[in-house]
Short mmCIF file of C-alpha atoms in Angstrom, two decimals:
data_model
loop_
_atom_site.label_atom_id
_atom_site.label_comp_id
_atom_site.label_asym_id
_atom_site.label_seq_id
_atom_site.Cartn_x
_atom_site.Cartn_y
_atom_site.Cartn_z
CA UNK A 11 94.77 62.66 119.53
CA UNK A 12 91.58 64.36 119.40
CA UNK A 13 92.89 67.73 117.31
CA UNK A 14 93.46 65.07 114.53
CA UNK A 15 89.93 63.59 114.65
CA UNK A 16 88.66 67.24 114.84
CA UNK A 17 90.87 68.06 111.58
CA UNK A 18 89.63 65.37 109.83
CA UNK A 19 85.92 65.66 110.48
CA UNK A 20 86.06 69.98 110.06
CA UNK A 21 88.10 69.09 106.31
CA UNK A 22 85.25 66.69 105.44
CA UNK A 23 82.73 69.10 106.68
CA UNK A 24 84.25 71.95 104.70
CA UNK A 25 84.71 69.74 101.49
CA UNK A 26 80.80 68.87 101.81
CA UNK A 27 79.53 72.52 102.02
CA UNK A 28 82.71 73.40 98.84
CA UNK A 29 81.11 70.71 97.06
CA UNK A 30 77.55 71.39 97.49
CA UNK A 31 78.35 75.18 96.43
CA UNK A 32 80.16 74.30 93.27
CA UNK A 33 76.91 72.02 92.27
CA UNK A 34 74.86 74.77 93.29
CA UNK A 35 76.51 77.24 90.48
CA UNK A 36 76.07 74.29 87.94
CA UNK A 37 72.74 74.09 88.67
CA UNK A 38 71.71 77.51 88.67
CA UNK A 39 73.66 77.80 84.73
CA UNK A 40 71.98 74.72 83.97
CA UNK A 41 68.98 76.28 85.49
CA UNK A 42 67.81 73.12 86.84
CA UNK A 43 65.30 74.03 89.10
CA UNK A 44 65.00 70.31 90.56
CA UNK A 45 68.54 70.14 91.36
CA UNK A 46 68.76 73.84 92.62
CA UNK A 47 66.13 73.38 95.42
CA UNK A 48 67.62 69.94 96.12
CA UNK A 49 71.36 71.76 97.08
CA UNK A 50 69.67 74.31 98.75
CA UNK A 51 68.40 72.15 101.03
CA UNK A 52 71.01 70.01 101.43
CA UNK A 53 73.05 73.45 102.20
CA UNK A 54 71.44 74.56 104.75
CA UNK A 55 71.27 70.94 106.40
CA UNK A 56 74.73 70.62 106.10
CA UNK A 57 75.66 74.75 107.36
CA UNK A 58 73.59 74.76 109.93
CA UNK A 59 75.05 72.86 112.40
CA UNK A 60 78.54 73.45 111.35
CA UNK A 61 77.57 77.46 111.82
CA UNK A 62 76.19 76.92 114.79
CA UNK A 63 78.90 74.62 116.69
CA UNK A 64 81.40 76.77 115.16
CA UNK A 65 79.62 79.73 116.47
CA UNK A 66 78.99 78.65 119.75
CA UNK A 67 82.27 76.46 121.07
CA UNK A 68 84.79 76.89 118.24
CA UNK A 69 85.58 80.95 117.29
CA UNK A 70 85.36 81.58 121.36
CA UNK A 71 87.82 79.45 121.72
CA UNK A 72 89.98 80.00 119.17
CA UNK A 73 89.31 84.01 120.60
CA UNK A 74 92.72 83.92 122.84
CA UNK A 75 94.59 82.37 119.58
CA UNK A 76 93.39 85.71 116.75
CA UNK A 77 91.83 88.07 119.16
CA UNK A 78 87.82 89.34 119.05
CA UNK A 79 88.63 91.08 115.78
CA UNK A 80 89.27 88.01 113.89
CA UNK A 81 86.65 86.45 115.12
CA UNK A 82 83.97 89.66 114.72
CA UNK A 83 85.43 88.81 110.96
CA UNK A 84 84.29 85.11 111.12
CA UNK A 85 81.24 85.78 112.31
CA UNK A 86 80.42 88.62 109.79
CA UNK A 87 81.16 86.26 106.80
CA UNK A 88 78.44 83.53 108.15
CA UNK A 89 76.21 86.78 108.84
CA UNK A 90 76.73 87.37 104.51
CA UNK A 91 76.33 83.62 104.11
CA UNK A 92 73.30 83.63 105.61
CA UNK A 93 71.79 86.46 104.04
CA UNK A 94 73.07 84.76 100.45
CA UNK A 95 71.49 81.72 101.00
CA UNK A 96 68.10 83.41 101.81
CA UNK A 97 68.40 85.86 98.30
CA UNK A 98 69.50 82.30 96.54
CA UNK A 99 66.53 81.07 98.07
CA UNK A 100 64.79 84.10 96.74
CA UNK A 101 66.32 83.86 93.49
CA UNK A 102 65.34 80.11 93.12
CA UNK A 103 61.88 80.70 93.51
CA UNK A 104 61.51 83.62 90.46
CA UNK A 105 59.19 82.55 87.55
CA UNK A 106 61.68 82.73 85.16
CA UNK A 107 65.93 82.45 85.74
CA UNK A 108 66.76 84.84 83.71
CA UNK A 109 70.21 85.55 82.41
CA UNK A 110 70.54 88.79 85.20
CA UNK A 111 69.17 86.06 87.89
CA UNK A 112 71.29 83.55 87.15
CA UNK A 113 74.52 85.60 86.82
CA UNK A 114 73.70 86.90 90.16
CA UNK A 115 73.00 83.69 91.98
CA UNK A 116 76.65 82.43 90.84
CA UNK A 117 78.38 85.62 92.31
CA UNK A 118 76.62 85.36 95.53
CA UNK A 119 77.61 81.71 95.63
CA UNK A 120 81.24 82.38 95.20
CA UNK A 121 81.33 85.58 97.36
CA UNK A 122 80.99 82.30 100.04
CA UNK A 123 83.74 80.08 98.42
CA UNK A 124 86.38 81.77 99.95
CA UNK A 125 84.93 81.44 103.84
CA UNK A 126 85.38 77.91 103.34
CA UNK A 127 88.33 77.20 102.40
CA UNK A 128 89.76 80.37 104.81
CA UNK A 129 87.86 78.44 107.45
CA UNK A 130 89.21 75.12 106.90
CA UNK A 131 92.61 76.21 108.15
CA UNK A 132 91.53 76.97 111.60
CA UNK A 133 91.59 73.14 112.65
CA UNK A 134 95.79 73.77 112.73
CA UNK A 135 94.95 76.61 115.19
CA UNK A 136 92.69 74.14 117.37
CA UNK A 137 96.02 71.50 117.44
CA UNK A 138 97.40 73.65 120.00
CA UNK A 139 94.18 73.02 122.12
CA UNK A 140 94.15 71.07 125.41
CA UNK A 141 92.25 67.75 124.99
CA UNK A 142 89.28 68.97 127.18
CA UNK A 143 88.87 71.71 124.87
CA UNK A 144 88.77 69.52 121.87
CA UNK A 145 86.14 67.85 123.71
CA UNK A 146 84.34 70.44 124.11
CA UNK A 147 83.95 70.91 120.43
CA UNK A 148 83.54 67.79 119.16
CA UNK A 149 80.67 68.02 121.90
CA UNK A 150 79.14 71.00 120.94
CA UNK A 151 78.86 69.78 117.49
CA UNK A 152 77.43 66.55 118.62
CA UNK A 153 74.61 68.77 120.00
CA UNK A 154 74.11 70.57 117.19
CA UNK A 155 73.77 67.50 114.92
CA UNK A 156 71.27 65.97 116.79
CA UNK A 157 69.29 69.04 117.27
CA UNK A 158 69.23 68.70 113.12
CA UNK A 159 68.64 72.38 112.40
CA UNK A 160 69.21 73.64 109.24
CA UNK A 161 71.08 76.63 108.35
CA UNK A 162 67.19 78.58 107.66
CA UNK A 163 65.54 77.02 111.14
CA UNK A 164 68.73 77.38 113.48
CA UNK A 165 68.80 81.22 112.08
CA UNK A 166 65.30 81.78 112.25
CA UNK A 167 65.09 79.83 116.47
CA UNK A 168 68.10 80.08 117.79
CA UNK A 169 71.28 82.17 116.65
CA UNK A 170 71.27 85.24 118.55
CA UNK A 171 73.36 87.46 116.01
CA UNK A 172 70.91 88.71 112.57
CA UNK A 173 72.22 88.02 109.01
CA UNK A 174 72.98 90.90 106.67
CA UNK A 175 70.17 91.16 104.05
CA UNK A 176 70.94 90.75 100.71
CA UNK A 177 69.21 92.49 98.31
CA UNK A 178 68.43 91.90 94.37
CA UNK A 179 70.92 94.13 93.00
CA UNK A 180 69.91 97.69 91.14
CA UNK A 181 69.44 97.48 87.19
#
């Protein structure tokens, strides 16, 4: 059954990006610089395609299932994600991680946390799909793999919608 395959990849997807995050914080309180640009990358080359097939095939379809409000929602918490991983980006690039820097880089990181694991639970929503609508998912991310845009490129080229701007916090 293709909503199981779906499941399975869209957990280990999730688990990836969860994973990733949680070595991000680690990093930045380590304040290993090496490691910090190395997960940022490795972010945004794992988000961007997931974003973007999500984006494009998955929340319109799942639109009849939660209604355009829900998925306005969705869409507004990778619009946030975005703009964190562009101040984290910021952030990682400062002379000096200072205590302030570093305590802010962690919050923005877990202000994504719970996205992820919300998001994970849609794959029991897409079980009630018809198979040609699974498909047409798995296809869309097949696209958007092979296109191999990260999160930064496929924001910057192709994804219609802008991200909210983060911005260093007042002192």
């Amino acid at each position: 059954m293709l909503a199981d395959e779906f499941s399975t990849i869209f957990r280990e997807e999730h688990r990836d990006i969860r994973d990733a995050l949680l070595d991000l914080i680690d990093a930045f309180q380590a304040r290993d610089r090496e490691a910090i640009n190395t997960l940022l990358g490795r972010t945004a080359v794992l988000t961007g395609p997931h974003f973007r097939y999500e984006e494009e095939s998955l929340y319109p379809a799942l639109t009849e299932i939660f209604g355009s409000d829900y998925i306005e929602h969705l869409l507004a918490d990778h619009d946030r994600a975005i703009g964190i991983a562009h101040r984290l980006i910021d952030i990682a690039g400062e002379d000096v991680l200072t205590d302030a820097k570093v305590k802010e880089a962690v919050q923005l990181i877990r202000q994504v946390l719970p996205h992820v694991s919300d998001c994970d639970g849609l794959s029991i929503m897409v079980e009630r799909f018809q198979e040609e609508q699974v498909q047409s998912i798995l296809d869309s991310r097949d696209a958007s793999r092979s296109e191999d845009l990260d999160l930064i490129r496929w924001t910057q080229q192709i994804r219609p919608r802008s991200a909210v701007k983060v911005v260093e916090p007042a002192l």
